[in-house]
Amino acid sequence: MPDTSNAVKARTLALVLGDQLDRESALWDDFDPDRDVVWMAEASEESTHVWSHKVRIAFFLAAMRHFRDALAERGYRVDYCELGEEATTLSDALRDAIDRLRPERLAVVHPGEWRVRDALRALSEEKGLELIEHDDTHFYTTPEDFARHAEGRKQVRLEYFYRELRKRFGVLMEDGQPIGGAWNFDKENRGAFGKRGPGRLRKPRSSKPDEITREVLDLVNDRFAEHPGSLDHFDWPVTVGDARRALADFIKHRLPSFGEYQDAMWTDEPWLYHSRLSAAINVKLLGPHEVVDAAVAAYESGEAPLNAVEGFVRQILGWREYVRGVYWNHMPRYLDRNALEANQPLPDFYWTGDTEMACLRDAIHQTLRYGYAHHIQRLMVTGLFAMLLGVDPRRVHEWYLAVYVDAVEWVELPNTLGMSQHADGGLMGSKPYCATGKYIQRMSNHCGECRFDPAKAAGDDACPFTTLYWDFLARNRERLRGNNRMAMQLKNLDRKDPAELAAIRERADSLREELAPSLPEG
């Protein structure tokens, strides 16, 4: 798209990043359409600093181009840099715009990634320009709110931060107490489908690609042909209107059963009762207040039960705000945490899905097809296996950031490094989320179609999850000794016969050797 700023000198160059597509942004509070220019850029670096999934690239580019056009319709001048043939960084593209438009200052909403904020600050200093950084009013809280909550606490648990926010914003509260008499209904949110499965499920609302999106899909298939994933099924909402229709569809058709079955899995059923809204929320096409209000209204009207609504609200008002606080309170050092001293490489099958393990094969094939997997597939299948195997958490983080359509570092990194890999040593989670293959058997149908036995820990037909679970406990026994929540699991480990433990260790070592990535030829 040609430059729409008419090369007029700008008072303020208002920077809109790819995850800041917010019509209610604080960026607009003092924006003067006659004197200020919006700047947006498609930088190839943002798709290549991790080997990004085609769906993730296409989603961001399509959403950005639609947002650009929406701003132009409002009468804003938009200086928009489309992806060119040559590789570009965000800094290079902005440096060019500054040289052309000669702004007096720069303005941006608090970026969602430390790397990007650091680059913008460095460039503003290089150019001698003031960088105005607005609070991100999309969220319920600020990083400073979380820092105040965390001050003086050795561990910062979601539950207490969530309760604080429920009270502060009056969500699902009555006379100062939580509706239903409990702060969460997590025990009612662990249902499995049983042998009969989920039955016939209504498909989520599909957002058919329009002309702009189709152009982006062609561009990504051409420019990023070697990147993982497929665009054959791309139907993500990339406009505010499509995102709101997707929200309405979820509230009406899937939220009522979301609570009971949010942790369940089933082969070839990628969506089940999940919302598919995280990508639209994370680039700010939808606001969390709007989403929470819609869910609460469904409870108040009797359209959805309390355990479903509270479970969903906890993900938005609780978990999402919490992980953002963790990220900004502990970066950039958080990125290098590796409390379990894990150093194994990521197996090749994470990029292909070519594995005999049915649960991992289904989750990864689904990820490559759609750029999506729900939270239990991420935590208790792909993430669990990586932790038990002992994969370097930095490599696991890079994979998650690359392959999921909703991945923005502030939300992805704490979920991966802290929640999934326990690499932060318990800052987020009070214990590692470790389990044998029996957990996956209980929550899915995957084990019925797998050659491995989740009840066995040693031997060729032993489930690798079960083998690696006991090996994980043995390898980290002393690290976990002081953790009361691990006491029962360690007692069970201590009951193991030495000969059985030796067989488990031998099988675990064999698995690591089998799964070591192949070296490139030459």
XYZ file of C-alpha atoms in Angstrom:
522
model
C 0.000 0.000 0.000
C 1.419 3.445 -0.817
C 2.328 5.914 1.902
C -0.891 7.665 2.967
C 0.746 10.320 5.144
C 1.379 12.680 2.180
C 4.953 13.085 3.502
C 3.794 15.945 5.757
C 5.913 16.634 8.801
C 4.264 15.030 11.830
C 3.950 16.427 15.318
C 3.562 12.917 16.746
C 4.302 9.644 15.059
C 1.845 7.293 16.780
C 3.235 3.766 16.635
C 0.686 0.954 16.328
C 2.311 -2.446 16.834
C 0.909 -5.701 15.516
C -0.610 -6.659 18.876
C -1.983 -3.142 19.585
C -5.007 -3.083 17.255
C -7.195 -1.332 19.792
C -9.787 1.237 18.705
C -10.123 2.372 22.335
C -6.370 2.686 22.881
C -4.927 5.440 25.073
C -2.850 6.300 22.004
C -5.849 8.177 20.615
C -6.472 10.303 23.722
C -4.318 13.210 22.508
C -4.109 12.218 18.845
C -4.736 15.108 16.438
C -5.630 13.829 12.926
C -4.502 17.137 11.451
C -1.022 17.089 12.972
C -0.241 13.472 13.854
C 0.456 10.381 11.762
C -0.172 6.723 12.575
C 2.752 4.450 11.792
C 2.463 0.700 11.202
C 4.965 -1.712 9.667
C 5.161 -5.315 8.555
C 8.721 -6.296 9.476
C 9.979 -9.701 8.382
C 12.000 -9.941 11.600
C 8.746 -10.363 13.525
C 8.089 -13.584 11.589
C 11.625 -14.938 11.659
C 13.158 -14.220 15.078
C 11.342 -17.460 15.894
C 10.419 -19.791 13.019
C 6.792 -18.678 12.981
C 3.844 -20.765 11.846
C 2.257 -19.561 8.613
C -1.079 -19.106 10.407
C 0.506 -16.869 13.058
C 2.158 -14.697 10.402
C -1.007 -14.458 8.300
C -3.214 -13.659 11.292
C -1.095 -10.714 12.387
C -0.665 -9.319 8.868
C -4.347 -9.659 7.954
C -5.482 -8.083 11.227
C -3.005 -5.229 10.792
C -4.116 -4.458 7.237
C -7.782 -4.430 8.230
C -6.986 -2.149 11.169
C -5.012 0.168 8.877
C -8.055 0.524 6.637
C -10.344 1.103 9.621
C -8.087 3.949 10.802
C -8.037 5.474 7.317
C -11.847 5.411 7.303
C -11.757 7.445 10.533
C -9.746 10.083 8.699
C -6.387 9.249 10.241
C -3.249 9.535 8.138
C -1.529 6.156 8.183
C 2.072 5.584 7.172
C 2.020 1.857 6.526
C 5.022 -0.230 5.484
C 4.022 -3.478 3.774
C 6.295 -6.480 3.729
C 8.943 -6.011 1.068
C 11.302 -8.354 -0.677
C 14.228 -7.437 1.575
C 14.369 -8.482 5.209
C 13.515 -5.654 7.565
C 13.508 -5.090 11.293
C 10.942 -2.981 13.082
C 13.708 -0.527 13.963
C 14.864 -0.163 10.345
C 11.322 0.495 9.140
C 10.733 3.078 11.875
C 14.087 4.759 11.240
C 13.062 5.258 7.605
C 9.701 6.741 8.630
C 11.374 9.144 11.068
C 13.742 10.348 8.349
C 10.829 10.929 5.953
C 8.248 12.425 8.317
C 10.562 14.271 10.755
C 8.250 13.936 13.767
C 8.716 15.965 16.920
C 8.067 12.941 19.128
C 7.030 9.297 19.133
C 4.126 7.747 21.025
C 3.300 4.110 21.666
C 1.178 2.001 23.972
C 3.217 -0.152 26.376
C 4.525 -2.918 24.057
C 3.760 -6.562 24.756
C 7.340 -7.755 24.369
C 10.502 -6.670 26.157
C 12.569 -7.041 22.966
C 10.331 -4.617 21.068
C 10.138 -2.050 23.871
C 13.920 -2.144 24.242
C 14.389 -1.589 20.493
C 11.961 1.355 20.426
C 13.639 3.025 23.374
C 17.059 2.575 21.797
C 15.903 4.082 18.496
C 14.199 7.074 20.123
C 17.432 7.789 21.983
C 19.438 7.408 18.772
C 17.178 9.892 16.996
C 16.957 12.269 19.937
C 13.159 11.984 20.079
C 10.909 11.786 23.099
C 9.112 8.423 23.328
C 5.744 8.757 25.084
C 4.726 5.359 26.433
C 1.024 5.142 27.292
C -0.430 2.645 29.751
C -2.189 -0.187 27.984
C -5.796 0.461 29.005
C -6.889 -2.718 27.238
C -6.069 -4.622 30.447
C -7.803 -4.506 33.814
C -4.491 -3.820 35.573
C -1.043 -2.364 34.997
C 2.348 -3.975 35.598
C 2.689 -1.548 38.518
C -0.506 -2.947 40.080
C 0.996 -6.418 39.992
C 4.339 -5.213 41.352
C 2.544 -3.704 44.360
C 0.655 -6.970 44.886
C 3.865 -9.013 44.628
C 5.962 -6.793 46.903
C 7.231 -8.734 49.911
C 5.878 -12.096 48.700
C 8.283 -14.982 48.013
C 5.692 -16.610 45.788
C 2.890 -14.884 43.916
C -0.052 -17.184 43.373
C -2.813 -16.654 40.867
C -5.562 -17.406 43.386
C -4.899 -14.400 45.614
C -4.328 -11.956 42.766
C -7.546 -13.236 41.136
C -9.545 -12.735 44.330
C -8.169 -9.222 44.655
C -9.303 -8.391 41.111
C -12.739 -9.968 41.581
C -13.286 -7.677 44.567
C -11.812 -4.612 42.916
C -13.903 -4.881 39.753
C -17.017 -6.461 41.285
C -17.024 -9.464 38.963
C -19.254 -12.348 40.072
C -19.565 -10.737 43.500
C -22.554 -10.133 45.758
C -22.458 -8.199 49.025
C -18.679 -8.455 49.090
C -18.660 -12.225 48.693
C -18.141 -14.461 45.651
C -21.360 -15.612 44.041
C -21.931 -19.282 44.789
C -19.910 -19.144 48.001
C -16.567 -20.085 46.440
C -13.850 -18.191 44.623
C -13.384 -20.898 42.027
C -15.080 -24.077 40.859
C -12.001 -25.792 39.502
C -13.056 -29.183 40.899
C -16.161 -29.009 38.720
C -14.099 -28.209 35.623
C -12.219 -31.485 35.153
C -14.766 -33.655 33.368
C -13.802 -36.217 30.736
C -16.053 -37.437 27.930
C -15.852 -41.134 28.730
C -15.857 -43.920 26.155
C -18.775 -42.465 24.197
C -16.894 -39.284 23.471
C -18.222 -35.746 23.083
C -20.886 -36.697 20.547
C -21.825 -34.426 17.703
C -20.418 -30.943 18.209
C -21.511 -27.718 16.618
C -18.694 -26.141 14.624
C -17.494 -22.732 15.843
C -18.385 -19.745 13.715
C -15.978 -19.460 10.794
C -14.615 -16.109 9.559
C -14.299 -16.531 5.814
C -11.221 -14.757 4.400
C -12.088 -11.617 2.419
C -10.005 -10.117 -0.389
C -7.490 -8.492 1.960
C -6.992 -11.693 3.908
C -6.706 -13.807 0.765
C -3.940 -11.507 -0.477
C -2.125 -12.017 2.810
C -2.507 -15.792 2.597
C -0.973 -15.768 -0.885
C 1.849 -13.522 0.343
C 2.651 -15.773 3.309
C 2.544 -18.950 1.238
C 4.988 -17.351 -1.186
C 7.300 -15.430 1.147
C 7.367 -17.925 4.037
C 6.981 -21.175 2.113
C 9.512 -23.019 4.286
C 7.849 -22.066 7.553
C 5.807 -24.668 9.449
C 2.068 -25.173 9.178
C -0.659 -24.817 6.599
C -3.053 -22.017 5.632
C -5.637 -24.354 4.094
C -7.996 -23.973 7.064
C -7.413 -20.294 7.925
C -10.639 -18.794 9.269
C -9.540 -16.674 12.239
C -11.392 -13.404 12.933
C -9.193 -10.504 11.801
C -11.662 -7.614 12.282
C -13.550 -6.272 15.274
C -16.857 -7.320 13.697
C -15.743 -10.899 13.090
C -14.256 -11.115 16.596
C -17.496 -9.955 18.204
C -19.488 -12.462 16.184
C -17.085 -15.185 17.320
C -17.601 -14.064 20.939
C -21.381 -14.224 20.581
C -21.120 -17.688 19.029
C -19.000 -18.971 21.922
C -21.236 -17.496 24.615
C -24.351 -19.041 23.116
C -23.161 -22.419 21.903
C -20.049 -23.515 23.837
C -19.707 -21.596 27.096
C -22.466 -23.627 28.852
C -20.375 -26.823 28.548
C -16.962 -25.167 28.729
C -16.710 -25.450 32.502
C -17.147 -29.186 32.839
C -15.113 -30.163 29.784
C -12.402 -27.502 29.528
C -9.671 -30.027 30.381
C -10.940 -32.842 28.146
C -9.307 -33.948 24.886
C -10.543 -36.043 21.968
C -8.821 -37.152 18.768
C -9.557 -34.977 15.717
C -11.661 -32.559 17.786
C -9.563 -29.395 17.982
C -12.197 -26.981 19.318
C -14.573 -28.904 21.605
C -16.088 -26.203 23.896
C -13.198 -23.725 23.781
C -13.674 -20.117 22.751
C -11.067 -19.572 19.985
C -10.970 -15.946 21.174
C -7.449 -15.674 22.599
C -5.851 -14.489 19.348
C -8.420 -11.722 18.845
C -8.068 -10.645 22.486
C -4.270 -10.679 22.391
C -4.100 -8.331 19.381
C -6.882 -6.289 21.038
C -9.670 -6.694 18.514
C -11.661 -7.692 21.586
C -11.268 -6.194 25.049
C -11.203 -8.379 28.170
C -13.909 -6.264 29.810
C -16.220 -6.924 26.867
C -15.508 -10.658 26.982
C -15.925 -10.988 30.756
C -19.114 -8.908 30.713
C -20.608 -11.162 28.031
C -19.829 -14.290 30.045
C -21.225 -12.841 33.287
C -24.383 -11.739 31.453
C -24.843 -15.336 30.280
C -24.767 -16.504 33.896
C -27.140 -13.782 35.067
C -29.633 -14.654 32.334
C -29.455 -18.371 33.112
C -27.836 -19.249 29.780
C -24.623 -20.660 31.298
C -23.882 -22.304 34.679
C -21.651 -20.710 37.282
C -18.830 -23.261 37.032
C -18.506 -22.548 33.288
C -18.647 -18.774 33.627
C -16.314 -18.590 36.610
C -13.822 -20.914 34.911
C -13.806 -18.754 31.802
C -13.633 -15.481 33.758
C -10.681 -16.872 35.720
C -8.774 -17.322 32.464
C -9.390 -13.706 31.396
C -9.611 -11.598 34.556
C -7.321 -13.883 36.552
C -4.721 -15.778 34.572
C -4.220 -13.324 31.726
C -3.623 -10.368 34.057
C -1.459 -12.504 36.325
C 0.956 -13.764 33.662
C 1.378 -10.261 32.271
C 2.367 -9.099 35.741
C 4.849 -11.934 36.121
C 6.372 -11.139 32.721
C 6.969 -7.431 33.292
C 7.964 -7.869 36.935
C 10.747 -10.342 36.100
C 11.983 -9.582 32.591
C 14.516 -9.676 31.065
C 16.117 -12.133 33.519
C 13.041 -14.361 33.458
C 13.854 -15.494 29.920
C 17.034 -17.231 31.098
C 15.587 -19.137 34.043
C 16.271 -22.866 34.075
C 15.724 -24.062 37.630
C 15.676 -27.752 36.684
C 18.891 -27.409 34.652
C 17.219 -28.974 31.627
C 19.457 -29.078 28.551
C 18.032 -31.586 26.067
C 17.267 -30.429 22.506
C 13.681 -30.202 21.293
C 12.785 -33.379 19.356
C 12.264 -33.020 15.615
C 8.697 -34.320 15.806
C 7.567 -31.059 17.437
C 7.859 -29.549 13.938
C 6.313 -32.476 12.046
C 4.019 -34.487 14.322
C 5.769 -37.668 13.159
C 5.649 -39.702 16.360
C 4.108 -42.979 17.496
C 2.692 -41.311 20.616
C -0.968 -40.729 19.718
C -1.574 -37.796 22.061
C 1.452 -35.869 20.832
C 0.728 -36.760 17.217
C -2.832 -35.424 17.477
C -1.865 -32.246 19.353
C 1.022 -31.390 17.016
C -0.791 -32.255 13.779
C -3.649 -30.052 14.993
C -1.181 -27.279 15.834
C 0.406 -27.458 12.384
C -3.016 -27.470 10.709
C -4.663 -24.640 12.646
C -1.970 -22.865 14.697
C -4.040 -23.818 17.710
C -4.218 -26.220 20.642
C -6.192 -25.686 23.818
C -4.594 -25.152 27.217
C -4.530 -28.791 28.361
C -2.969 -29.938 25.104
C -0.289 -27.289 25.613
C 0.250 -27.886 29.332
C -0.308 -31.623 29.755
C 0.729 -33.040 26.374
C 3.346 -31.020 24.458
C 4.573 -29.104 27.508
C 4.519 -32.057 29.893
C 6.515 -34.241 27.535
C 9.170 -31.556 27.029
C 9.559 -31.061 30.787
C 9.769 -34.798 31.523
C 12.289 -35.298 28.729
C 14.366 -32.425 30.117
C 14.273 -30.086 27.121
C 16.014 -26.722 27.477
C 13.121 -24.384 28.447
C 14.407 -21.631 26.141
C 13.889 -23.987 23.173
C 10.412 -24.913 24.396
C 9.539 -21.222 24.717
C 10.729 -20.503 21.183
C 8.566 -23.332 19.837
C 5.421 -22.137 21.617
C 6.026 -18.547 20.522
C 6.454 -19.734 16.943
C 3.576 -22.140 16.410
C 0.473 -20.662 18.074
C -1.710 -18.024 16.468
C -2.329 -16.286 19.807
C 1.322 -16.184 20.887
C 2.543 -12.819 22.169
C 5.568 -13.063 24.432
C 4.095 -11.436 27.555
C 1.479 -14.195 27.787
C 3.346 -17.083 26.167
C 6.643 -16.918 28.065
C 5.327 -17.197 31.664
C 2.870 -19.897 30.577
C 5.695 -21.896 29.016
C 8.696 -21.232 31.230
C 6.821 -21.022 34.519
C 3.590 -22.989 34.296
C 4.580 -25.672 31.786
C 8.321 -26.219 32.365
C 8.674 -25.143 36.028
C 11.873 -23.431 34.899
C 11.275 -20.459 37.208
C 11.680 -22.712 40.247
C 8.164 -22.239 41.557
C 7.657 -18.513 41.131
C 4.356 -19.177 39.346
C 3.434 -22.773 40.111
C 3.710 -24.327 43.550
C 4.779 -27.640 41.965
C 5.786 -29.011 38.576
C 2.808 -30.107 36.487
C 4.090 -33.669 36.093
C 2.000 -36.773 35.468
C 2.208 -40.220 33.902
C 0.406 -41.317 30.775
C -2.507 -42.321 33.005
C -3.570 -38.658 33.173
C -3.840 -38.503 29.391
C -5.709 -41.815 29.386
C -8.216 -40.401 31.876
C -8.782 -37.136 30.003
C -8.871 -38.393 26.402
C -9.267 -41.309 24.023
C -5.690 -41.086 22.770
C -4.334 -44.114 24.632
C -6.865 -46.458 23.034
C -5.277 -45.912 19.637
C -1.654 -45.884 20.819
C 0.778 -48.794 20.907
C 2.189 -47.646 24.247
C 0.719 -48.721 27.593
C 0.276 -45.826 30.052
C 0.416 -48.249 32.993
C 3.929 -49.412 32.116
C 7.120 -47.528 32.940
C 9.733 -49.858 31.429
C 9.983 -51.947 28.296
C 9.475 -51.213 24.610
C 5.699 -50.842 24.986
C 5.893 -48.577 28.048
C 4.309 -45.160 27.608
C 7.150 -42.640 27.239
C 5.213 -40.227 29.474
C 5.149 -42.804 32.266
C 8.803 -43.776 31.819
C 9.940 -40.175 31.792
C 7.689 -39.238 34.729
C 9.524 -41.603 37.078
C 12.859 -40.616 35.573
C 11.959 -36.936 36.073
C 11.214 -37.527 39.754
C 14.437 -39.511 40.210
C 16.570 -36.889 38.458
C 15.029 -34.025 40.437
C 14.503 -35.843 43.744
C 16.695 -33.525 45.820
C 15.374 -30.356 44.153
C 11.813 -31.357 44.998
C 12.381 -32.747 48.504
C 11.290 -29.576 50.270
C 8.099 -29.177 48.267
C 5.161 -30.408 50.367
C 2.968 -30.757 47.286
C 5.427 -33.281 45.839
C 5.691 -35.384 49.008
C 3.280 -38.129 47.934
C 4.860 -38.488 44.500
C 8.337 -38.739 46.007
C 7.132 -41.329 48.518
C 5.833 -43.401 45.621
C 9.218 -43.026 43.944
C 10.983 -44.202 47.119
C 8.860 -47.362 47.068
C 10.197 -48.340 43.645
C 12.472 -51.364 43.554
C 16.062 -50.436 42.574
C 15.958 -52.899 39.701
C 12.771 -51.274 38.349
C 14.302 -47.816 38.658
C 17.367 -49.018 36.767
C 15.130 -50.343 33.978
C 13.242 -47.046 33.882
C 16.496 -45.096 33.717
C 17.759 -47.288 30.900
C 14.526 -46.823 28.934
C 14.580 -43.047 29.564
C 18.162 -42.787 28.320
C 17.187 -44.789 25.251
C 14.264 -42.429 24.571
C 16.526 -39.381 24.762
C 18.922 -40.967 22.333
C 16.081 -41.897 19.943
C 14.559 -38.425 20.106
C 17.763 -36.426 19.702
C 17.318 -34.191 16.624
C 19.068 -35.426 13.526
C 22.062 -33.367 12.440
C 21.761 -31.634 9.068
C 23.648 -33.293 6.252
C 27.017 -31.823 5.329
